[in-house]
Backbone as ProteinMPNN parsed JSONL, in Angstrom:
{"seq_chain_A": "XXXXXXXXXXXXXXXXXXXXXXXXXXXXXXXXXXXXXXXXXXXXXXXXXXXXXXXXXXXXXXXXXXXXXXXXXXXXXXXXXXXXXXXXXXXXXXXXXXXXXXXXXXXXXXXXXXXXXXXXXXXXXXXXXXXXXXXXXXXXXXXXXXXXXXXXXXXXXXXXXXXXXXXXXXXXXXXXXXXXXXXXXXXXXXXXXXXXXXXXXXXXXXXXXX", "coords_chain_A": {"N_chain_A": [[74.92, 56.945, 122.512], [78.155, 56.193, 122.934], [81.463, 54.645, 122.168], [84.936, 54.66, 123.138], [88.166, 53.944, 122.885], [90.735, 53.686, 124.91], [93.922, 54.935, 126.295], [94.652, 54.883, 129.898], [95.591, 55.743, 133.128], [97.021, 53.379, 135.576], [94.628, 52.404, 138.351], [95.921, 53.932, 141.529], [98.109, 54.794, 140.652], [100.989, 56.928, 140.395], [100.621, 58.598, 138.181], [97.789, 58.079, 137.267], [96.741, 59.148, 140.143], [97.609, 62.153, 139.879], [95.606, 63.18, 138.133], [93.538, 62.566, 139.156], [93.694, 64.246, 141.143], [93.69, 66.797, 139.793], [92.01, 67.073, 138.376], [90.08, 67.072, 139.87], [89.973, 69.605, 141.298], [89.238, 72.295, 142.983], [89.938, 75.298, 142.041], [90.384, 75.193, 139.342], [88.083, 74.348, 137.859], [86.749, 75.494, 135.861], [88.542, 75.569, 133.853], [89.097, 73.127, 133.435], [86.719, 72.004, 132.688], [85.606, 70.797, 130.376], [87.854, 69.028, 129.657], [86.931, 66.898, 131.789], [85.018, 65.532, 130.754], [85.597, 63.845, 129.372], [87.588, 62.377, 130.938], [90.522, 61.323, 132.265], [93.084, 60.578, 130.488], [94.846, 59.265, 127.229], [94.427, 59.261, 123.819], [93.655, 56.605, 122.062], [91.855, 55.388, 119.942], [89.436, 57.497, 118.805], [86.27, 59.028, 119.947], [82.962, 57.283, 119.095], [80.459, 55.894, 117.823], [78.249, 52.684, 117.852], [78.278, 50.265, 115.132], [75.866, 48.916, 113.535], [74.656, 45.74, 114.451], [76.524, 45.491, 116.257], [77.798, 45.458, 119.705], [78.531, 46.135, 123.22], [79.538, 44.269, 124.44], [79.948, 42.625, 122.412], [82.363, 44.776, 121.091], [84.392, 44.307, 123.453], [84.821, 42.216, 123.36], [86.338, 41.402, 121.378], [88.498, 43.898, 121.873], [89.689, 42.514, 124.356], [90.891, 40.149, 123.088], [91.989, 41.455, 121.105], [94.129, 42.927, 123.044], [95.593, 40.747, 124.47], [97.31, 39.628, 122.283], [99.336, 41.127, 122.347], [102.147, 43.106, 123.503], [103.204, 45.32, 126.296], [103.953, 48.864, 125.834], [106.44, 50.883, 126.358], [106.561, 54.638, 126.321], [108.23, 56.443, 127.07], [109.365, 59.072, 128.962], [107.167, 61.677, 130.489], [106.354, 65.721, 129.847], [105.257, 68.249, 130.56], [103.076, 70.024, 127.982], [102.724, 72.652, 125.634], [99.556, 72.298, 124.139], [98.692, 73.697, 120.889], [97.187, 75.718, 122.607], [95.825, 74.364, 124.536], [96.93, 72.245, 127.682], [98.706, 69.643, 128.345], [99.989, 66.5, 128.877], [102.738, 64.987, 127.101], [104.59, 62.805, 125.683], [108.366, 63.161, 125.688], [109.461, 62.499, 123.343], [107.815, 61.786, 120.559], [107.349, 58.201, 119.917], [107.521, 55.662, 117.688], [106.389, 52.802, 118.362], [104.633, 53.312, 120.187], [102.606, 54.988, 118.085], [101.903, 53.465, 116.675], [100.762, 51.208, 118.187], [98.212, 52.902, 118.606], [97.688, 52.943, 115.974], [97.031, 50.49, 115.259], [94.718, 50.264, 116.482], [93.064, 51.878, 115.38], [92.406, 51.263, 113.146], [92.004, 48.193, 113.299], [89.684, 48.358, 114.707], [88.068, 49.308, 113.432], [85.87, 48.23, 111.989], [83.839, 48.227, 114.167], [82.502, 51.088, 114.434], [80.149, 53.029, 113.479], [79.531, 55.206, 110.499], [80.272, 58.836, 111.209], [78.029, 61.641, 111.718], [76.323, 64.424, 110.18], [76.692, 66.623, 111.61], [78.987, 65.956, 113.248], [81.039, 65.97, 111.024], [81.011, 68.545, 110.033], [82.104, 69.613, 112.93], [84.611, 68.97, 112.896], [85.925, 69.502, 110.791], [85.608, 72.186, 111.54], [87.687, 73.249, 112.191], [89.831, 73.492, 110.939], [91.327, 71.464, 108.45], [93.88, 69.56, 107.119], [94.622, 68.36, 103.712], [95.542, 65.672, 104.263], [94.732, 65.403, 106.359], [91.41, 65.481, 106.316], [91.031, 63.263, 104.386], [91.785, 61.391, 106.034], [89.709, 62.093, 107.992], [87.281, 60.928, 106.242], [87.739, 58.431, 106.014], [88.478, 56.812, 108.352], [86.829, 58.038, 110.128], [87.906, 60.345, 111.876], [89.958, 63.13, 112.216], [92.8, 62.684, 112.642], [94.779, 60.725, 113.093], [96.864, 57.484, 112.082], [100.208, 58.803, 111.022], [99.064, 61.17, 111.386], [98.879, 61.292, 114.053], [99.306, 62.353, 117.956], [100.394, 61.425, 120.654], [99.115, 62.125, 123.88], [97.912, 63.747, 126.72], [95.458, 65.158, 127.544], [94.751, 67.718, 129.801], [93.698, 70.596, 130.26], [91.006, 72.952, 129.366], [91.199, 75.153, 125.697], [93.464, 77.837, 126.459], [93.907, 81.251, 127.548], [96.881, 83.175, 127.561], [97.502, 84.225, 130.151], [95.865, 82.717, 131.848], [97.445, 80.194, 131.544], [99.473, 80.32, 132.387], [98.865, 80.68, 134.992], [97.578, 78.284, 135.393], [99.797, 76.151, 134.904], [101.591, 77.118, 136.756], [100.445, 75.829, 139.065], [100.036, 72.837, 138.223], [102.751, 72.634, 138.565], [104.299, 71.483, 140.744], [102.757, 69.402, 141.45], [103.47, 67.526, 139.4], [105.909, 66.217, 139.779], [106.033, 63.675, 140.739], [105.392, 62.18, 138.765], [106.825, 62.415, 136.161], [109.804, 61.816, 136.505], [109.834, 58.687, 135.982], [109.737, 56.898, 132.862], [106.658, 56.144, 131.055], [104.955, 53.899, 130.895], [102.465, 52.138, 128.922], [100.7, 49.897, 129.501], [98.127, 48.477, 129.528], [95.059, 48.532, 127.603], [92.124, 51.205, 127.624], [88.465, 50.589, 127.617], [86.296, 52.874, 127.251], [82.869, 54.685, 128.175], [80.581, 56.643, 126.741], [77.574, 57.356, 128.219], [75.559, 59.028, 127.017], [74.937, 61.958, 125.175], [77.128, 64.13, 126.169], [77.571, 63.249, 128.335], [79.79, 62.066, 131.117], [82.115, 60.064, 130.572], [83.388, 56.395, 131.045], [85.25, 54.35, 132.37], [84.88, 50.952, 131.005], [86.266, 48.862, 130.545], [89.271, 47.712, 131.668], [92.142, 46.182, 129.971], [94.41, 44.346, 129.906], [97.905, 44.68, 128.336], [99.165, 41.517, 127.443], [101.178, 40.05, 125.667]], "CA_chain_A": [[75.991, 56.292, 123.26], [79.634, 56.324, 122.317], [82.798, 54.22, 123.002], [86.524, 55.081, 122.919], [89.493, 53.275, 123.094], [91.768, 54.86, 125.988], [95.055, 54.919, 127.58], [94.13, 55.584, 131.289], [96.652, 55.048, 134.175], [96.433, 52.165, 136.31], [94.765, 52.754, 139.878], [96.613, 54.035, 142.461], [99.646, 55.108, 140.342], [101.036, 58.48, 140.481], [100.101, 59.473, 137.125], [96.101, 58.271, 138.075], [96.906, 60.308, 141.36], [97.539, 63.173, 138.99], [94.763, 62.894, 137.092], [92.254, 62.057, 140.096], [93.536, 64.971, 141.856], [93.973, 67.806, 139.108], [90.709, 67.348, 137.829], [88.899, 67.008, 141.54], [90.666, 71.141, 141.784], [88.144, 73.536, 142.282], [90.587, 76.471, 141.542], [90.355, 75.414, 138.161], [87.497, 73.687, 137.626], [86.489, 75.878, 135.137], [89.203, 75.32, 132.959], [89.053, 71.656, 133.281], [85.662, 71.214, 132.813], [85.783, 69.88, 128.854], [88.767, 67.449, 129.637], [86.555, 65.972, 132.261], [84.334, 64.912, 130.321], [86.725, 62.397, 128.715], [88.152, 61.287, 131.248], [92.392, 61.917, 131.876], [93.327, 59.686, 129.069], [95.282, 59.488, 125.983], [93.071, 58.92, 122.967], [94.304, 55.756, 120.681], [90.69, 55.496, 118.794], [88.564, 58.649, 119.153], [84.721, 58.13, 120.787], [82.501, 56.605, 117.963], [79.017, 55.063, 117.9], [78.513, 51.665, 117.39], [77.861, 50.202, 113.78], [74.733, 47.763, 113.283], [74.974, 44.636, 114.195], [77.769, 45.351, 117.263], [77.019, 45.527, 120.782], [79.815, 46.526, 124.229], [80.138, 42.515, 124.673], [81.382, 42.331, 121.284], [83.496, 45.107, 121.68], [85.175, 44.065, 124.592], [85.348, 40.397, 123.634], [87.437, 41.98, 120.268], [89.499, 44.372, 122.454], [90.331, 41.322, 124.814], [91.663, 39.693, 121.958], [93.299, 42.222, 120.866], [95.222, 43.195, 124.048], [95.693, 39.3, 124.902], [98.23, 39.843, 121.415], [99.857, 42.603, 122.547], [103.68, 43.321, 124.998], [103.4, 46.567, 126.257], [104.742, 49.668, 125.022], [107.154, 52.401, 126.759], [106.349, 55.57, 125.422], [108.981, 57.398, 127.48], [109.328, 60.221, 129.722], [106.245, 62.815, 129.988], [106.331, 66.473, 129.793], [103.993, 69.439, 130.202], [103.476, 70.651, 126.909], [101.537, 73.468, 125.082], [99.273, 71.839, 122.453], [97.85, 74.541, 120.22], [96.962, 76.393, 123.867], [96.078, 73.328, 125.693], [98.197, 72.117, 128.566], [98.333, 68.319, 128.195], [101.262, 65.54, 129.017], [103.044, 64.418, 125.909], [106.156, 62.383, 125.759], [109.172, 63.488, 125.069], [109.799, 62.395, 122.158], [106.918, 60.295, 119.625], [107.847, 57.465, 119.326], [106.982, 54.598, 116.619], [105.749, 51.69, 118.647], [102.822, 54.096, 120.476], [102.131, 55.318, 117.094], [101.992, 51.348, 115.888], [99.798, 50.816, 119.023], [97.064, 53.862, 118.774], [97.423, 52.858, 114.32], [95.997, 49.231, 115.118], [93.283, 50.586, 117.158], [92.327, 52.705, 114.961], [92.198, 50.252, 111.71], [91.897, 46.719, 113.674], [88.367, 48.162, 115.468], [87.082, 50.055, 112.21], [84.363, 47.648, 111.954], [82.732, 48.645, 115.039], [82.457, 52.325, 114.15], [79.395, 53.811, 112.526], [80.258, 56.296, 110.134], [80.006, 59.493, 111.51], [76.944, 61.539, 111.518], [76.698, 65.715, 109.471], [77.288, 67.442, 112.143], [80.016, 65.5, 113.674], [82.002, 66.008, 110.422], [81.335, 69.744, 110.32], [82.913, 69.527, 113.714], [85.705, 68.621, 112.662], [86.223, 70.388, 109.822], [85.56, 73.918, 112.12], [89.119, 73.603, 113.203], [90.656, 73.281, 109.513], [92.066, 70.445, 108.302], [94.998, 69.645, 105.831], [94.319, 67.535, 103.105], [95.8, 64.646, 104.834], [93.576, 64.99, 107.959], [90.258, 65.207, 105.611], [91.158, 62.095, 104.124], [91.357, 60.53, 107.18], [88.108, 61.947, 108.377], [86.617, 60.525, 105.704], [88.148, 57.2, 105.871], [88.741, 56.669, 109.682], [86.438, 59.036, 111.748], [88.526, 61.462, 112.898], [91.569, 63.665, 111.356], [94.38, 63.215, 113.851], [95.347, 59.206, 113.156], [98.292, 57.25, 111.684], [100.984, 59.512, 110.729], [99.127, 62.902, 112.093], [98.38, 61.038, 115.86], [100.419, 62.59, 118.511], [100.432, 60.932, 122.043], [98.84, 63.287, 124.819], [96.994, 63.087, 128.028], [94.408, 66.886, 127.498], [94.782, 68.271, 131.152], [92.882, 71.907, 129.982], [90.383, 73.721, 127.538], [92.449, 75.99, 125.617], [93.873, 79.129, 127.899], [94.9, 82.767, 127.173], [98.627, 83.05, 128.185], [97.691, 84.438, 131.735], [95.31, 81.157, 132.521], [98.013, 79.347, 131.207], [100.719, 80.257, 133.374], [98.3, 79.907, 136.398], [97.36, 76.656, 135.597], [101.522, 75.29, 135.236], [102.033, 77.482, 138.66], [99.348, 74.721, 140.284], [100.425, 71.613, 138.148], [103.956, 72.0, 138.001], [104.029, 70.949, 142.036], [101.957, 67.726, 141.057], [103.992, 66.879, 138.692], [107.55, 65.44, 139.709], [106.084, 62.148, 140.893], [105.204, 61.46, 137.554], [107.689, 63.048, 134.895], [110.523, 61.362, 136.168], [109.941, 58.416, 135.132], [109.246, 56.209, 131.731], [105.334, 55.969, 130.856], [104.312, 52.14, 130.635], [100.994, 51.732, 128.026], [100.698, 48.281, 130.169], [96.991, 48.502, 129.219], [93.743, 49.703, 126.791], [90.732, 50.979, 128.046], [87.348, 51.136, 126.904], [85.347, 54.007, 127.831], [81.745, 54.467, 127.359], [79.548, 58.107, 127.135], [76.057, 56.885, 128.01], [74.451, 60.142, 126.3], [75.357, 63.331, 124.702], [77.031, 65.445, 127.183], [77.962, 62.775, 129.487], [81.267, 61.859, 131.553], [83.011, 58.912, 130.006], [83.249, 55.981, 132.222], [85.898, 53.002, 131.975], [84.135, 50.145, 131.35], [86.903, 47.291, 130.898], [91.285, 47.91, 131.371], [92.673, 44.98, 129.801], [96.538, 44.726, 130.386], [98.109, 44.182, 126.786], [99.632, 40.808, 127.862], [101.6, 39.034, 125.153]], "C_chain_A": [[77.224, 56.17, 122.371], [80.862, 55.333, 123.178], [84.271, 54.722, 122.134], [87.135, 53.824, 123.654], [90.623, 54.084, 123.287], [92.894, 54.563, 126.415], [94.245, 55.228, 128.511], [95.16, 54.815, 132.173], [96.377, 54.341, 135.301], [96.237, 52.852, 137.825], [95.343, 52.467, 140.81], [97.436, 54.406, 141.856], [99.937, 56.237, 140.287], [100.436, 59.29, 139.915], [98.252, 59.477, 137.466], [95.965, 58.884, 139.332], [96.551, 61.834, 140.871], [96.513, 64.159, 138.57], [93.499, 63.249, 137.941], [92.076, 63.763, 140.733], [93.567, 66.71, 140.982], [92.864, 68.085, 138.269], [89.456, 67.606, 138.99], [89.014, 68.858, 141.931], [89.497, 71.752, 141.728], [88.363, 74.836, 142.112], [90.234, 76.166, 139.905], [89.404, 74.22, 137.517], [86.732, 73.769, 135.856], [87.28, 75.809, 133.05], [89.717, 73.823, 132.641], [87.576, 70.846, 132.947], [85.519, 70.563, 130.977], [86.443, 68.781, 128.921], [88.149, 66.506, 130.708], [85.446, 65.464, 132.021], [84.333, 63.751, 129.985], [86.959, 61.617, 129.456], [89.675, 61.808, 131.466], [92.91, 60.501, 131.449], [94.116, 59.893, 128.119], [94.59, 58.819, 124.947], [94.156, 57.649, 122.275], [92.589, 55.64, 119.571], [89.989, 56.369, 119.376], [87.524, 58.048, 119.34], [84.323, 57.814, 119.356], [81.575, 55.484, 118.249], [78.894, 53.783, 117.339], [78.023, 51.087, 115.968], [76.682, 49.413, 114.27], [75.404, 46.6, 113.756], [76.102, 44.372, 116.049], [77.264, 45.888, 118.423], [78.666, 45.646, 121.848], [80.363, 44.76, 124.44], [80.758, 42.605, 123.384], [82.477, 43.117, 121.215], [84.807, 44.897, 122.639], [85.558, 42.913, 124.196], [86.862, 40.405, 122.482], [88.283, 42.683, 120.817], [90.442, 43.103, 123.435], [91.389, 40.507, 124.625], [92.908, 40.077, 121.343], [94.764, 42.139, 122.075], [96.434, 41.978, 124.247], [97.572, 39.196, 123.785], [99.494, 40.537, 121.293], [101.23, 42.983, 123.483], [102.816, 45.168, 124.785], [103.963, 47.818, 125.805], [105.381, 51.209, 125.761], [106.845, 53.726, 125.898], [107.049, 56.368, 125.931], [108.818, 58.325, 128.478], [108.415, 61.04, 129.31], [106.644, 63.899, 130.291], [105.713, 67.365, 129.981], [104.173, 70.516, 129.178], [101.958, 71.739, 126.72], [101.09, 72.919, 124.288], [98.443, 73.073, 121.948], [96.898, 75.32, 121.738], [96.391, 75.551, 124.662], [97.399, 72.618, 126.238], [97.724, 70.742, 128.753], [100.177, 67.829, 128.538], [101.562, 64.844, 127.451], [104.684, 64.132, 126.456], [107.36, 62.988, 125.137], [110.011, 63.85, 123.858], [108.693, 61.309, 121.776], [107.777, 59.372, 119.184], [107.183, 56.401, 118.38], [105.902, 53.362, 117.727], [104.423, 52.284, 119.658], [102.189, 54.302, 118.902], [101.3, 54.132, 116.634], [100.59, 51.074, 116.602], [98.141, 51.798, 118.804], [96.555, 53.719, 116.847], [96.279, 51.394, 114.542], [94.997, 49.137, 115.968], [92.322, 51.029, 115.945], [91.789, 51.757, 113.635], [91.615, 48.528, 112.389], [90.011, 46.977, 114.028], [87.777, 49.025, 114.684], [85.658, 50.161, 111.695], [83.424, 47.791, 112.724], [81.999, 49.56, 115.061], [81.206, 52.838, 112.824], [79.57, 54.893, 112.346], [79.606, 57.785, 111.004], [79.059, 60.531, 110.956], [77.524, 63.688, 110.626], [77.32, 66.457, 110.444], [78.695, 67.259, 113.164], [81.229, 66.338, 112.578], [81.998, 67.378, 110.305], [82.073, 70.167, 111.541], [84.603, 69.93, 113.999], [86.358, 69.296, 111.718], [86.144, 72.109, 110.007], [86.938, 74.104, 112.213], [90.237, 73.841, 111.693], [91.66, 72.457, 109.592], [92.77, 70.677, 107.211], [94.292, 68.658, 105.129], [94.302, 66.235, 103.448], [94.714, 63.934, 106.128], [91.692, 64.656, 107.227], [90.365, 64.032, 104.965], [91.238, 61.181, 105.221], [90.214, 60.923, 107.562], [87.605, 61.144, 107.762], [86.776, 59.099, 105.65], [87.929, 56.269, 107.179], [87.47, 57.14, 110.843], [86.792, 60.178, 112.256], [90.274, 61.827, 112.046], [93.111, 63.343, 111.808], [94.606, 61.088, 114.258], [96.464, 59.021, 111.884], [99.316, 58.197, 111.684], [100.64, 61.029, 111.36], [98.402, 62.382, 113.597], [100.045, 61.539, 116.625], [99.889, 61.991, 120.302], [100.416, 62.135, 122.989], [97.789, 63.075, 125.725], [96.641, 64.468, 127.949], [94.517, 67.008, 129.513], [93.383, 69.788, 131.449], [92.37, 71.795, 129.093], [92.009, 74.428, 127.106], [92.398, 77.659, 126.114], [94.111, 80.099, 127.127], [95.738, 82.358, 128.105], [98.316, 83.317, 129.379], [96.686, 83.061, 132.357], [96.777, 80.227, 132.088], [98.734, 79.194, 132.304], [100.36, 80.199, 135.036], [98.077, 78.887, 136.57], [99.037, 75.966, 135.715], [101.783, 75.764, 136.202], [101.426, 76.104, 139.602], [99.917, 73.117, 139.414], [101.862, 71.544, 138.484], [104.099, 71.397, 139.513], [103.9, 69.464, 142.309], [102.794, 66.492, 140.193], [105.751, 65.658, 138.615], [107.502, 64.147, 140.037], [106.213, 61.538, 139.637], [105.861, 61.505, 135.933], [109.579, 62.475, 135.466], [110.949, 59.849, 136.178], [109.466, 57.486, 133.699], [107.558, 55.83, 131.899], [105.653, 54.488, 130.067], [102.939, 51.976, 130.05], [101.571, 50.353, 128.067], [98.929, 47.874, 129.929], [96.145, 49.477, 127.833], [92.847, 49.381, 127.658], [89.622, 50.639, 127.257], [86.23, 51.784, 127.742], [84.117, 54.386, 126.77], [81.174, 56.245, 127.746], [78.164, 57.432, 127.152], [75.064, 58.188, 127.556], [75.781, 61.098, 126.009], [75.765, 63.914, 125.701], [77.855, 64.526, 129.001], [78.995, 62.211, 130.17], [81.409, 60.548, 130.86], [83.201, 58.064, 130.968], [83.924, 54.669, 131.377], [85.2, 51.576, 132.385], [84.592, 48.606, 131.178], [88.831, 48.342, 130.743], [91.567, 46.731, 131.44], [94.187, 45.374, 129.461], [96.72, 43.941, 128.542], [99.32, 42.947, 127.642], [100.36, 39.919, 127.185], [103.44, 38.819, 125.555]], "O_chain_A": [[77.148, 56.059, 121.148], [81.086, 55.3, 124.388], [84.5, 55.015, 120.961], [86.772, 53.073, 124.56], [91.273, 54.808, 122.532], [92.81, 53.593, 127.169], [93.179, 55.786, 128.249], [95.505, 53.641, 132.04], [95.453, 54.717, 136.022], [97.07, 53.53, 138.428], [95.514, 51.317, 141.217], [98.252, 54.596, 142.759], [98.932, 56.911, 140.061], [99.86, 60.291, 140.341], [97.58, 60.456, 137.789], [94.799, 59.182, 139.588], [95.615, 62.536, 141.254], [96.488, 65.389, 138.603], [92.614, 64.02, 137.57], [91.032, 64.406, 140.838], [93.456, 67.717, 141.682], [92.739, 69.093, 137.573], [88.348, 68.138, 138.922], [88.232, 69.355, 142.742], [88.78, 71.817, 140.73], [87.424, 75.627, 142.017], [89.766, 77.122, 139.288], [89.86, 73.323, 136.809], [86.376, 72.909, 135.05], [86.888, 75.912, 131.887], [90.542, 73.484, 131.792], [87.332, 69.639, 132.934], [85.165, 69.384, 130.989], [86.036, 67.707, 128.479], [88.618, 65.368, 130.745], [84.793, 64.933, 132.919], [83.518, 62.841, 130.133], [86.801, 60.411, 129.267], [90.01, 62.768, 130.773], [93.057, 59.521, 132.179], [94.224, 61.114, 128.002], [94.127, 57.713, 125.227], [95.343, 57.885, 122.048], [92.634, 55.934, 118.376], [89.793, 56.17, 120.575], [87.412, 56.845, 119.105], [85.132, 58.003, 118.447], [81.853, 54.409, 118.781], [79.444, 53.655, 116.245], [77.03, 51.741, 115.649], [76.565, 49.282, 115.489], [76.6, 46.421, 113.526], [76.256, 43.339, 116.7], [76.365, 46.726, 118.35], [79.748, 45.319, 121.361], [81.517, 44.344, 124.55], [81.982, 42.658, 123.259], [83.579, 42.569, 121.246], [85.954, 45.308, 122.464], [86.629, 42.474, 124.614], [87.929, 39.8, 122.588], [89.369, 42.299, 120.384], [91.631, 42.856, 123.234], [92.34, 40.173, 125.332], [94.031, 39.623, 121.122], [95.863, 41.587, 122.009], [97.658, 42.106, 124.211], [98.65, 38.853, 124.27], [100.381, 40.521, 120.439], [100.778, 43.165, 124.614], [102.267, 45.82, 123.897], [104.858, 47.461, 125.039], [104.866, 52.324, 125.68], [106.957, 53.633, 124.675], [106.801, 57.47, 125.442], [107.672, 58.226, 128.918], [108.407, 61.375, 128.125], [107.507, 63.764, 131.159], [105.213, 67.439, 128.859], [104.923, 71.491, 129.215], [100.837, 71.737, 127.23], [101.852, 72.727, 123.34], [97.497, 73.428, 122.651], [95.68, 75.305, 121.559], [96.386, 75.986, 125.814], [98.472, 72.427, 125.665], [96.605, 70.513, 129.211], [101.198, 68.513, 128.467], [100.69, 64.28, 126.79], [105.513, 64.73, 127.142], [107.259, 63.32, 123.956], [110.75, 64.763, 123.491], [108.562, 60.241, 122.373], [108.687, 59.505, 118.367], [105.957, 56.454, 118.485], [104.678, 53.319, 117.602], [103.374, 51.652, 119.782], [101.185, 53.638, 118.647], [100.115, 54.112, 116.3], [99.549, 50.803, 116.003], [97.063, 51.21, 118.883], [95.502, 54.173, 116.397], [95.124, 51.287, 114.133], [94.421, 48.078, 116.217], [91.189, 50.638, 115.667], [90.59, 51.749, 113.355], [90.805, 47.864, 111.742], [89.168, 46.127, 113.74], [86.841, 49.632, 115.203], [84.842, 50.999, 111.312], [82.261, 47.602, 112.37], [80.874, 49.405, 115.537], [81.403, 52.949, 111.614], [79.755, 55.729, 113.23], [78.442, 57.723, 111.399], [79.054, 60.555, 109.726], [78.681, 64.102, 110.558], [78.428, 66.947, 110.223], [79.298, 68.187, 113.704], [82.091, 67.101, 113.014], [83.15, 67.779, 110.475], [82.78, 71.156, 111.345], [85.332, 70.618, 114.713], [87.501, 69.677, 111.97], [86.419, 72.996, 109.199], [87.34, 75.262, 112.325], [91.341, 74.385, 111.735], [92.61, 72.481, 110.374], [92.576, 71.603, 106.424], [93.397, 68.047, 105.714], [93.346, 65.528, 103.13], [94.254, 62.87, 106.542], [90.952, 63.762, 107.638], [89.222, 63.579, 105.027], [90.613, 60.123, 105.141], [89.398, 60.002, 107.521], [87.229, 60.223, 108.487], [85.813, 58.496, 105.175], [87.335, 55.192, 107.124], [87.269, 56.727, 111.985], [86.107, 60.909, 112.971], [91.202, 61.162, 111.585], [94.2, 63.71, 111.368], [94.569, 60.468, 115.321], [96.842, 59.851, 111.057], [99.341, 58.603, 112.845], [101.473, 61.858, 111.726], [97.511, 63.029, 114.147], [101.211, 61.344, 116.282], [98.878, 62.433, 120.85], [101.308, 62.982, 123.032], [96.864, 62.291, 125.508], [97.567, 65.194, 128.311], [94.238, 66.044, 130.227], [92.557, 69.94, 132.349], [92.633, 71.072, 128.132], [93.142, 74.402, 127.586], [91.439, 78.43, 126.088], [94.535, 79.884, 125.992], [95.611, 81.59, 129.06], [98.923, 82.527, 130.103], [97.021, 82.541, 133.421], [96.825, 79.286, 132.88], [98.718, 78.227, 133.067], [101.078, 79.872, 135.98], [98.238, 78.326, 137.653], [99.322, 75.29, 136.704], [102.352, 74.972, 136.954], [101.947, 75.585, 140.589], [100.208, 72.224, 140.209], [102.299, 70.416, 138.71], [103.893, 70.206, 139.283], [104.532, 68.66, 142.993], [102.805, 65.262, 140.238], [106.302, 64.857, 137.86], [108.45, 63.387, 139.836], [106.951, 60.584, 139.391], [105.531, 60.889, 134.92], [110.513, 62.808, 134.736], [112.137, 59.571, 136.338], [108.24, 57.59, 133.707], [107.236, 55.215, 132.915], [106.311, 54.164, 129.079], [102.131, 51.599, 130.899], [102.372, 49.77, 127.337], [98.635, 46.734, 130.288], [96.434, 50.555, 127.313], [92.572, 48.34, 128.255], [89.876, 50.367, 126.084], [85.513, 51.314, 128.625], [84.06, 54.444, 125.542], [81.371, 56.853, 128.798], [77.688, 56.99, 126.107], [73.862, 58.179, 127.82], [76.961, 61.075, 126.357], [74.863, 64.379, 126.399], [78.328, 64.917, 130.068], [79.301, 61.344, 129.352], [80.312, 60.033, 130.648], [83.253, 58.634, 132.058], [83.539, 54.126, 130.341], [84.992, 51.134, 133.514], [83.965, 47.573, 131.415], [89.265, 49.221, 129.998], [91.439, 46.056, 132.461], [94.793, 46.324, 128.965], [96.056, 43.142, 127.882], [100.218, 43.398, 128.354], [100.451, 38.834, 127.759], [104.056, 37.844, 125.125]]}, "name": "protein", "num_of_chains": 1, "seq": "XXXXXXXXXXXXXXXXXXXXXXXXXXXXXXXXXXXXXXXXXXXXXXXXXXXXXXXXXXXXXXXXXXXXXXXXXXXXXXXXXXXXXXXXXXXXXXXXXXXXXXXXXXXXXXXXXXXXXXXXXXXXXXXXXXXXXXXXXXXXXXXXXXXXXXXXXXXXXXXXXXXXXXXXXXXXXXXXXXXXXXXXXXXXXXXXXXXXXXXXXXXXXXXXXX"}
């Protein structure tokens, strides 16, 4: 079992419209079937097994807390971008106070996180990391926090150029409710995998309310 700490867009809103309906496609099911595993989300703490001692009530009662601390955070206008050949939503421009927000996830809920296991970190290390990102594996969990986190909602696996440009033919349509305008991180989730292999499932959205 595994939990993450998620963006996810509030129900009923365009962007969870989006999301609901671009993953439900069965034109491209095939090329969505990895990102729906997750969930349509933006990662602030990657999934991660629980340490000794810690249980989803304590989790939650510590995210709670957290949020409870917390004003919301604009992250701007989204986009449909290429990441490294996935087709994901990223803002416009990164800005600092997401960064701030997805940094004190990642360090505030450290303690919950049992270290990761051999073949996790070979994982991770298939894709090649910089020095910077291996130091965070080793520290954090996962390569792609503080300074190398980039704000992104995964839409696809990654495409050859002719899937690509079929898949933006079918989103770009979908997309004008929700690109014009400003993305509100008015909440964290927490999403749970109850096994290896299994869909992700939000199991509290607490509104960051300070």
């Amino acid at each position: 079992m595994r939990f993450a700490l998620y963006y996810t867009p509030p129900a009923g809103s365009p962007l969870g419209a989006l999301g609901e309906r671009w993953f439900a496609e069965p034109a491209v099911a095939e090329l969505t079937a990895q990102a729906r595993v997750y969930g349509f989300h933006a990662t602030l703490k990657a999934p991660f097994r629980l340490a000794g001692g810690e249980t989803e009530a304590s989790l939650t009662a510590a995210l709670r807390a957290f949020c409870a601390g917390r004003r919301p955070v604009v992250a701007g206008r989204l986009r449909l971008a290429d990441l490294d050949g996935f087709l994901a939503l990223v803002p416009e421009r990164q800005n600092a106070a997401t960064g701030q927000l997805a940094a004190d996830c990642v360090t505030g809920f450290d303690g919950f996180r049992a270290p990761p296991g051999a073949g996790e970190l070979a994982k991770r290390r298939a894709a090649g990391l910089s020095d910077r990102q291996e130091s965070h594996l080793a520290r954090w969990g996962y390569p792609y926090v503080l300074e190398e986190f980039r704000f992104h909602m995964t839409l696809t696996r990654r495409l050859a150029a002719a899937e690509a440009a079929a898949a933006r033919a079918r989103l770009e349509p979908l997309l004008a409710p929700v690109l014009s305008e400003p993305l509100l991180l008015d909440a964290v989730s927490l999403s749970r995998q109850p096994a290896a292999g299994a869909t992700f499932e939000v199991r509290a959205r607490l509104a960051l309310a300070a």
